[in-house]
Short mmCIF file of C-alpha atoms in Angstrom, two decimals:
data_model
loop_
_atom_site.label_atom_id
_atom_site.label_comp_id
_atom_site.label_asym_id
_atom_site.label_seq_id
_atom_site.Cartn_x
_atom_site.Cartn_y
_atom_site.Cartn_z
CA MET A 30 85.21 80.99 90.63
CA TYR A 31 88.48 82.75 91.48
CA CYS A 32 90.11 82.98 94.90
CA LEU A 33 92.78 85.48 95.83
CA VAL A 34 94.95 84.31 98.72
CA ASP A 35 97.01 87.15 100.20
CA CYS A 36 99.42 86.71 103.12
CA ASN A 37 98.96 89.24 105.92
CA ASN A 38 101.99 91.54 106.36
CA PHE A 39 104.09 88.79 104.78
CA TYR A 40 107.65 89.80 105.75
CA ALA A 41 106.64 90.57 109.33
CA SER A 42 104.65 87.32 109.52
CA CYS A 43 107.71 85.33 108.35
CA GLU A 44 109.77 86.82 111.17
CA ARG A 45 107.01 86.05 113.65
CA ALA A 46 106.48 82.46 112.44
CA PHE A 47 109.76 81.29 114.03
CA ASN A 48 109.69 83.57 117.05
CA PRO A 49 106.40 83.38 118.98
CA ALA A 50 107.64 86.08 121.38
CA LEU A 51 106.97 88.55 118.56
CA ARG A 52 103.22 87.92 118.57
CA GLY A 53 101.41 91.18 119.25
CA VAL A 54 104.69 93.10 119.09
CA PRO A 55 105.13 95.84 116.44
CA ILE A 56 107.57 94.77 113.71
CA VAL A 57 109.19 96.61 110.81
CA VAL A 58 111.42 95.18 108.08
CA LEU A 59 114.05 97.34 106.40
CA SER A 60 115.24 97.45 102.80
CA ASN A 61 118.71 96.50 101.54
CA ASN A 62 121.47 98.04 103.65
CA ASP A 63 118.87 98.77 106.34
CA GLY A 64 117.81 101.93 104.51
CA CYS A 65 114.05 102.35 104.92
CA VAL A 66 110.91 100.56 106.06
CA ILE A 67 109.50 98.18 103.44
CA ALA A 68 107.12 96.10 105.59
CA ARG A 69 105.16 96.64 108.79
CA SER A 70 103.01 94.54 111.10
CA TYR A 71 99.53 95.79 111.96
CA GLU A 72 100.86 97.00 115.32
CA ALA A 73 103.56 99.10 113.65
CA LYS A 74 100.99 100.58 111.26
CA ASP A 75 98.78 101.52 114.20
CA LEU A 76 101.73 103.33 115.80
CA GLY A 77 102.02 105.47 112.67
CA VAL A 78 105.21 104.10 111.09
CA PRO A 79 104.88 105.10 107.42
CA MET A 80 105.89 102.92 104.52
CA GLY A 81 109.29 104.01 103.21
CA ALA A 82 110.27 105.70 106.47
CA PRO A 83 114.06 106.27 106.60
CA ALA A 84 115.32 104.03 109.41
CA PHE A 85 117.83 106.54 110.76
CA GLN A 86 115.08 109.15 111.26
CA TYR A 87 112.83 106.74 113.18
CA GLN A 88 115.36 105.17 115.54
CA GLN A 89 113.98 107.04 118.54
CA MET A 90 110.42 106.09 117.70
CA PHE A 91 111.39 102.43 117.27
CA SER A 92 113.09 102.45 120.64
CA GLN A 93 110.35 104.32 122.52
CA ASN A 94 107.61 102.01 121.23
CA ASN A 95 109.56 98.75 121.49
CA ILE A 96 109.27 98.22 117.75
CA LYS A 97 111.32 95.22 116.64
CA VAL A 98 113.45 96.04 113.61
CA PHE A 99 114.67 93.42 111.12
CA SER A 100 116.93 93.57 108.10
CA SER A 101 115.28 92.07 105.04
CA ASN A 102 115.88 88.31 104.96
CA TYR A 103 114.97 87.38 101.40
CA ALA A 104 116.23 83.80 101.73
CA LEU A 105 113.67 83.23 104.48
CA TYR A 106 110.84 85.11 102.73
CA GLY A 107 111.40 83.34 99.42
CA ASP A 108 111.40 79.91 101.03
CA MET A 109 108.28 80.65 103.08
CA SER A 110 106.54 81.89 99.94
CA SER A 111 107.37 78.59 98.19
CA ARG A 112 105.87 76.68 101.11
CA VAL A 113 102.67 78.75 101.02
CA MET A 114 102.29 78.25 97.25
CA SER A 115 103.02 74.54 97.57
CA ILE A 116 100.21 74.11 100.11
CA LEU A 117 97.81 76.12 97.95
CA GLY A 118 98.58 73.72 95.11
CA GLU A 119 97.00 70.93 97.18
CA TYR A 120 93.59 72.53 96.73
CA THR A 121 93.50 73.22 92.99
CA PRO A 122 95.83 72.53 90.08
CA ASP A 123 95.03 75.95 88.57
CA ILE A 124 97.18 78.42 90.51
CA GLU A 125 98.77 81.67 89.37
CA VAL A 126 101.48 83.04 91.67
CA TYR A 127 100.89 86.78 91.42
CA SER A 128 103.63 87.97 93.77
CA ILE A 129 105.75 86.66 96.63
CA ASP A 130 102.73 86.83 98.97
CA GLU A 131 99.72 86.59 96.65
CA ALA A 132 98.22 83.94 94.39
CA PHE A 133 95.08 83.59 92.31
CA LEU A 134 93.44 80.18 92.43
CA LYS A 135 90.73 79.04 90.06
CA PHE A 136 88.02 76.60 91.10
CA ASP A 137 86.03 75.59 88.03
CA GLY A 138 83.20 73.21 88.88
CA PHE A 139 83.97 73.03 92.59
CA GLU A 140 80.60 74.56 93.52
CA THR A 141 78.93 71.22 92.79
CA TYR A 142 80.81 69.57 95.65
CA TYR A 143 82.03 72.30 97.99
CA ASN A 144 80.82 75.31 99.89
CA TYR A 145 83.41 77.97 99.11
CA ARG A 146 83.30 79.54 102.53
CA ASP A 147 83.92 76.21 104.25
CA TYR A 148 86.61 75.33 101.70
CA GLY A 149 88.30 78.67 102.37
CA GLN A 150 88.27 78.02 106.11
CA VAL A 151 89.94 74.64 105.55
CA MET A 152 92.64 76.28 103.40
CA HIS A 153 93.16 79.03 105.96
CA GLY A 154 93.66 76.53 108.78
CA ARG A 155 95.97 74.35 106.69
CA LEU A 156 98.19 77.33 105.79
CA LEU A 157 98.33 78.52 109.38
CA ARG A 158 99.31 75.08 110.68
CA GLY A 159 101.75 74.41 107.86
CA THR A 160 103.59 77.73 107.74
CA GLY A 161 102.41 79.96 110.58
CA ILE A 162 101.52 82.61 108.00
CA PRO A 163 98.03 84.17 108.37
CA VAL A 164 96.22 84.85 105.11
CA GLY A 165 93.02 86.38 103.78
CA LEU A 166 90.93 84.58 101.13
CA GLY A 167 88.49 86.25 98.75
CA PHE A 168 86.25 84.21 96.44
CA ALA A 169 84.43 85.79 93.49
CA PRO A 170 83.56 85.12 89.84
CA THR A 171 86.29 87.48 88.52
CA LYS A 172 89.81 88.40 89.55
CA ALA A 173 89.01 92.06 90.32
CA LEU A 174 86.08 91.00 92.51
CA ALA A 175 88.24 88.32 94.20
CA LYS A 176 90.71 91.07 95.06
CA LEU A 177 87.85 93.09 96.55
CA ALA A 178 86.51 90.07 98.46
CA ASN A 179 89.97 89.51 99.92
CA ARG A 180 90.11 93.11 101.11
CA ILE A 181 86.76 92.69 102.85
CA ALA A 182 87.89 89.38 104.42
CA LYS A 183 90.84 91.15 106.02
CA LYS A 184 88.90 94.25 107.04
CA PHE A 185 86.11 92.58 108.99
CA PRO A 186 87.30 90.10 111.70
CA GLU A 187 83.86 88.51 112.02
CA LEU A 188 84.38 86.97 108.55
CA LYS A 189 87.31 84.95 109.93
CA SER A 190 89.57 85.80 106.98
CA VAL A 191 87.26 84.41 104.26
CA HIS A 192 84.70 86.26 102.15
CA VAL A 193 82.71 85.02 99.18
CA ILE A 194 81.03 87.28 96.62
CA ASP A 195 78.59 84.89 95.00
CA THR A 196 75.41 86.92 94.60
CA GLU A 197 74.53 90.16 92.84
CA GLU A 198 73.51 91.66 96.18
CA LYS A 199 76.95 90.98 97.70
CA ARG A 200 78.69 92.34 94.59
CA ILE A 201 76.82 95.64 94.69
CA LYS A 202 77.29 96.01 98.43
CA ALA A 203 81.04 95.41 98.11
CA LEU A 204 81.43 97.85 95.22
CA LYS A 205 79.59 100.59 97.12
CA TRP A 206 81.88 100.00 100.13
CA LEU A 207 85.18 100.31 98.25
CA SER A 208 86.64 103.78 97.64
CA ILE A 209 87.68 104.42 94.05
CA GLU A 210 91.32 105.06 94.99
CA ASP A 211 91.49 101.58 96.58
CA VAL A 212 90.28 99.70 93.50
CA TRP A 213 92.88 97.24 92.19
CA GLY A 214 94.36 98.67 89.00
CA ILE A 215 93.16 102.25 89.48
CA GLY A 216 96.33 104.28 89.61
CA ARG A 217 96.83 107.57 91.39
CA GLN A 218 96.25 109.65 88.25
CA HIS A 219 93.04 107.88 87.26
CA ALA A 220 91.77 108.07 90.85
CA ALA A 221 92.32 111.84 90.93
CA ARG A 222 90.50 112.26 87.62
CA LEU A 223 87.58 110.10 88.71
CA LEU A 224 87.27 111.86 92.07
CA ALA A 225 87.13 115.19 90.23
CA LEU A 226 84.11 113.77 88.37
CA LYS A 227 82.57 112.73 91.72
CA ILE A 228 83.19 109.04 91.03
CA ARG A 229 83.87 108.09 94.64
CA THR A 230 83.34 104.33 94.80
CA ALA A 231 83.93 101.23 92.73
CA TRP A 232 80.16 101.12 92.17
CA ASP A 233 80.21 104.63 90.68
CA PHE A 234 83.00 103.49 88.35
CA THR A 235 80.95 100.56 87.05
CA GLN A 236 78.12 102.96 86.17
CA LEU A 237 80.28 105.01 83.77
CA PRO A 238 79.61 104.49 80.05
CA GLU A 239 82.04 101.98 78.56
CA GLU A 240 82.84 104.39 75.73
CA TRP A 241 84.06 106.98 78.24
CA VAL A 242 86.18 104.41 80.10
CA ARG A 243 87.70 103.13 76.85
CA LYS A 244 88.51 106.67 75.68
CA HIS A 245 90.01 107.96 78.92
CA MET A 246 91.42 104.81 80.54
CA SER A 247 92.24 102.64 77.50
CA VAL A 248 91.28 99.01 77.09
CA VAL A 249 92.95 98.20 80.42
CA GLY A 250 90.42 100.36 82.28
CA LEU A 251 87.58 98.85 80.28
CA ARG A 252 88.68 95.31 81.19
CA LEU A 253 88.80 96.31 84.84
CA GLN A 254 85.32 97.84 84.69
CA ARG A 255 83.85 94.69 83.11
CA ASP A 256 85.61 92.51 85.67
CA LEU A 257 84.02 94.56 88.45
CA LYS A 258 80.64 94.09 86.76
CA GLY A 259 81.13 90.34 87.17
CA LEU A 260 82.13 89.64 83.56
CA PRO A 261 85.40 87.64 83.59
CA THR A 262 87.71 89.75 81.43
CA ILE A 263 91.06 89.75 83.22
CA GLY A 264 92.43 86.27 82.57
CA LYS A 265 95.62 84.54 83.44
CA GLU A 266 98.50 86.96 83.24
CA GLU A 267 100.81 86.39 80.34
CA VAL A 268 104.46 85.99 81.18
CA LYS A 269 105.97 89.32 80.35
CA ASP A 270 109.35 89.62 78.71
CA LYS A 271 111.98 91.33 80.80
CA LYS A 272 112.43 94.99 79.93
CA ASN A 273 115.49 95.63 82.04
CA ILE A 274 117.86 94.11 84.57
CA ALA A 275 119.33 96.27 87.30
CA CYS A 276 121.84 96.11 90.12
CA THR A 277 121.68 99.14 92.42
CA ARG A 278 122.93 99.55 95.97
CA SER A 279 123.18 102.18 98.67
CA PHE A 280 126.59 102.43 100.31
CA GLU A 281 127.10 101.96 104.03
CA ALA A 282 128.59 105.46 104.18
CA MET A 283 128.70 108.36 101.77
CA THR A 284 131.80 108.58 99.60
CA THR A 285 133.65 111.06 97.39
CA ASP A 286 136.23 108.47 96.23
CA PHE A 287 136.16 107.94 92.45
CA ASN A 288 138.08 104.67 92.64
CA TYR A 289 135.57 103.29 95.11
CA LEU A 290 132.72 104.21 92.77
CA LYS A 291 134.57 102.75 89.80
CA GLU A 292 134.93 99.42 91.61
CA ARG A 293 131.27 99.46 92.65
CA VAL A 294 130.06 100.17 89.13
CA ALA A 295 132.25 97.36 87.76
CA THR A 296 130.81 94.93 90.31
CA TYR A 297 127.22 95.95 89.51
CA ALA A 298 127.91 95.67 85.78
CA ALA A 299 129.37 92.17 86.25
CA THR A 300 126.25 91.20 88.22
CA VAL A 301 123.79 92.30 85.53
CA ALA A 302 125.92 90.64 82.82
CA GLU A 303 125.85 87.37 84.74
CA LYS A 304 122.05 87.65 85.05
CA LEU A 305 121.79 88.24 81.30
CA ARG A 306 123.77 85.07 80.60
CA ARG A 307 121.77 83.08 83.13
CA ASP A 308 118.52 84.10 81.38
CA LYS A 309 120.06 83.66 77.90
CA LEU A 310 119.56 87.32 77.01
CA HIS A 311 121.49 90.14 75.42
CA ALA A 312 121.35 93.87 76.22
CA GLY A 313 121.65 96.82 73.85
CA MET A 314 121.87 99.70 76.33
CA VAL A 315 123.70 100.38 79.60
CA THR A 316 122.47 103.00 82.06
CA VAL A 317 124.63 104.22 84.94
CA PHE A 318 123.47 106.51 87.72
CA LEU A 319 124.82 108.11 90.89
CA GLN A 320 122.86 109.58 93.78
CA THR A 321 123.79 111.78 96.69
CA ASN A 322 121.94 111.44 99.99
CA ARG A 323 118.48 113.00 99.53
CA PHE A 324 118.03 113.26 103.29
CA ARG A 325 121.16 115.36 103.79
CA LEU A 326 119.70 118.73 102.95
CA ASP A 327 122.84 120.39 104.26
CA GLN A 328 124.85 118.98 101.34
CA PRO A 329 124.64 119.71 97.60
CA MET A 330 122.47 117.28 95.62
CA TYR A 331 123.61 115.62 92.41
CA ASN A 332 121.78 112.67 90.80
CA PRO A 333 123.17 112.17 87.29
CA VAL A 334 122.10 109.44 84.85
CA VAL A 335 123.70 108.48 81.57
CA ASN A 336 122.64 106.03 78.85
CA PHE A 337 125.23 104.35 76.68
CA PRO A 338 124.08 102.29 73.66
CA ILE A 339 126.10 99.14 73.05
CA GLU A 340 127.33 98.79 69.50
CA PHE A 341 126.13 95.18 69.37
CA PRO A 342 123.82 93.15 71.64
CA THR A 343 125.91 91.37 74.24
CA ASN A 344 125.99 89.69 77.64
CA SER A 345 129.77 89.82 77.98
CA SER A 346 130.89 91.10 81.36
CA ILE A 347 133.97 92.56 79.71
CA GLU A 348 131.90 94.74 77.37
CA ILE A 349 129.28 95.78 79.90
CA ILE A 350 131.87 96.68 82.56
CA ARG A 351 133.81 98.70 79.98
CA ILE A 352 130.74 100.68 78.92
CA ALA A 353 129.48 101.17 82.49
CA GLN A 354 132.80 102.66 83.50
CA LEU A 355 132.70 104.97 80.48
CA GLY A 356 129.33 106.09 81.81
CA LEU A 357 130.78 106.72 85.26
CA ASP A 358 133.60 108.79 83.74
CA ARG A 359 130.95 110.89 82.00
CA ILE A 360 128.81 111.69 85.04
CA PHE A 361 131.23 111.75 87.99
CA ARG A 362 131.86 115.18 89.52
CA THR A 363 134.12 115.92 92.44
CA GLY A 364 132.79 117.72 95.50
CA TYR A 365 129.71 115.55 96.03
CA HIS A 366 129.11 112.91 98.68
CA TYR A 367 127.62 109.90 96.89
CA LYS A 368 125.28 107.50 98.68
CA LYS A 369 124.09 105.19 95.90
CA ALA A 370 125.02 103.95 92.43
CA GLY A 371 123.53 101.53 89.96
CA VAL A 372 123.84 99.87 86.57
CA ILE A 373 120.76 99.01 84.48
CA VAL A 374 120.74 97.21 81.14
CA THR A 375 117.86 97.64 78.71
CA LYS A 376 116.93 96.86 75.09
CA ILE A 377 116.81 93.22 76.14
CA THR A 378 116.71 90.61 73.36
CA PRO A 379 117.12 86.81 73.26
CA ALA A 380 120.74 85.70 73.07
CA THR A 381 119.86 83.26 70.28
CA PRO A 382 119.17 84.04 67.59
CA HIS A 383 120.35 87.64 67.49
CA GLN A 384 120.96 90.22 64.82
CA VAL A 385 124.64 90.56 63.94
CA ASN A 386 126.37 93.68 62.71
CA LEU A 387 128.37 93.43 59.50
CA PHE A 388 131.18 95.63 60.79
CA LEU A 389 130.95 95.57 64.60
CA ASN A 390 130.56 92.41 66.60
CA GLU A 391 131.74 91.20 69.94
CA ASP A 392 134.92 89.16 70.04
CA PRO A 393 133.72 85.54 69.61
CA ARG A 394 136.13 84.41 72.30
CA HIS A 395 134.04 86.26 74.92
CA GLN A 396 131.24 83.71 74.75
CA ASN A 397 133.45 80.75 75.62
CA LEU A 398 135.30 82.76 78.26
CA MET A 399 132.06 83.85 79.99
CA GLN A 400 130.75 80.29 79.91
CA ALA A 401 133.95 79.00 81.51
CA ILE A 402 133.87 81.69 84.22
CA ASP A 403 130.19 81.05 85.03
CA THR A 404 130.77 77.30 85.26
CA PHE A 405 133.77 77.73 87.53
CA ASN A 406 131.99 80.19 89.84
CA ARG A 407 128.91 78.00 89.98
CA ASN A 408 130.95 74.98 91.02
CA ASN A 409 133.45 76.68 93.32
CA GLY A 410 131.69 79.66 94.86
CA LYS A 411 130.28 83.00 93.81
CA GLU A 412 132.87 85.45 92.45
CA MET A 413 135.78 83.02 92.79
CA ILE A 414 136.84 84.46 89.44
CA LYS A 415 136.45 88.24 89.26
CA PHE A 416 137.11 90.84 86.61
CA GLY A 417 139.94 93.32 86.89
CA GLY A 418 137.79 96.32 87.77
CA MET A 419 136.27 94.57 90.76
CA ALA A 420 137.77 94.49 94.25
CA LEU A 421 139.81 91.29 94.15
CA ASP A 422 140.64 91.04 97.84
CA ARG A 423 137.37 92.09 99.43
CA LYS A 424 134.02 90.44 99.96
CA TRP A 425 131.29 93.03 99.75
CA LYS A 426 128.40 92.53 102.09
CA MET A 427 125.18 94.40 102.63
CA LYS A 428 124.59 96.17 105.91
CA GLN A 429 122.26 93.81 107.74
CA GLU A 430 122.62 94.67 111.39
CA SER A 431 119.27 93.14 112.37
CA LEU A 432 119.19 90.04 110.19
CA SER A 433 117.19 87.15 111.59
CA PRO A 434 118.41 83.53 111.17
CA MET A 435 117.74 81.73 107.90
CA TYR A 436 115.58 79.20 109.70
CA THR A 437 114.63 77.15 106.67
CA THR A 438 117.57 77.40 104.28
CA ARG A 439 120.74 77.10 106.40
CA TYR A 440 121.41 74.00 108.51
CA SER A 441 123.41 75.87 111.15
CA GLU A 442 120.46 78.21 111.81
CA VAL A 443 117.64 75.69 111.99
CA VAL A 444 115.60 76.07 115.18
CA THR A 445 116.50 73.61 117.95
CA VAL A 446 113.52 72.06 119.73
CA LYS A 447 113.96 70.36 123.10
CA CYS A 448 111.31 67.76 123.92
CA LYS A 449 110.79 66.33 127.39
#
């Protein structure tokens, strides 16, 4: 039996966990640099705040409806996620962390000793007491059905956040309730195609011939269909190799300054190179992009992208910064107000062993130099040693005007409790 545990409105719940005055109050959490809405409480959803809403366009609405706005506090969210997963590990050794706020748990043989509904209620109470984070729990024989059971647990309050699909009658009833576009793993394109064929529910999908599903939705769709039929087909997710590493940021204000962009691109390139070294990887391609402000319709738009192959796989900051700045030279045009830039490295391969080039290889001194720089920065503070293209006398900081305290990861911001 699988169980999907999913935290309710996780980012908003983390903010609320340390500030009881926020209970029942609409909350939104903004993306990096306070750009757009990336998380909402139920109250904010009911008020009609859409996901991805640009913050500057909704300021009046936030104010009129007393919506509390927070900058994203990833230190807090990451630590709270670790606490949730740690508690879940008390109930079964077989746990798969699916995302920052979701985990699949497997309970083989537990049915002999436990009632799953009661067990789920115990887990729910333990998580609420231990973290203050409300969750939904869905039990079912397969992962796709556990996902469906979780959705039902959250949808119907009388279930008290726990639902178990353990009979054929419950499975069929759940499948007939779920719209096809809400099925886990059915993308927008497949949903549109299935709706055109009058396949409106998950139950309708399970009635399609397997040959048709295999032909039109590949083996992935077939696995999903069998999982929904109650045949365990989607197993433990394999750890996927990284395909790319990116560092992208929006600027606090739009800019036309080439030197500013050049410094930003160098800093982003140094960041991705450091991540490559940390993960013991090399990259074979550098992508650089610029973006103007898509919400400023009164200004000309320009969103160029350029790909530069690296002559040899590398994780040297010197090489990646050099190539990224070549990319910037290629795409920069005067007359545009830029709002965002980014550097992405692809063609990722392990650092050892790696294919060498007979005629072109990175300077062997780079490896020792990068190792020395990483060690020094790790021991003495981030970016204590910088590269020439980066701003040497400035500390760059994201715009986080509504950042909550780091209650669990910074001593100076731990909550003070006065007991009488």
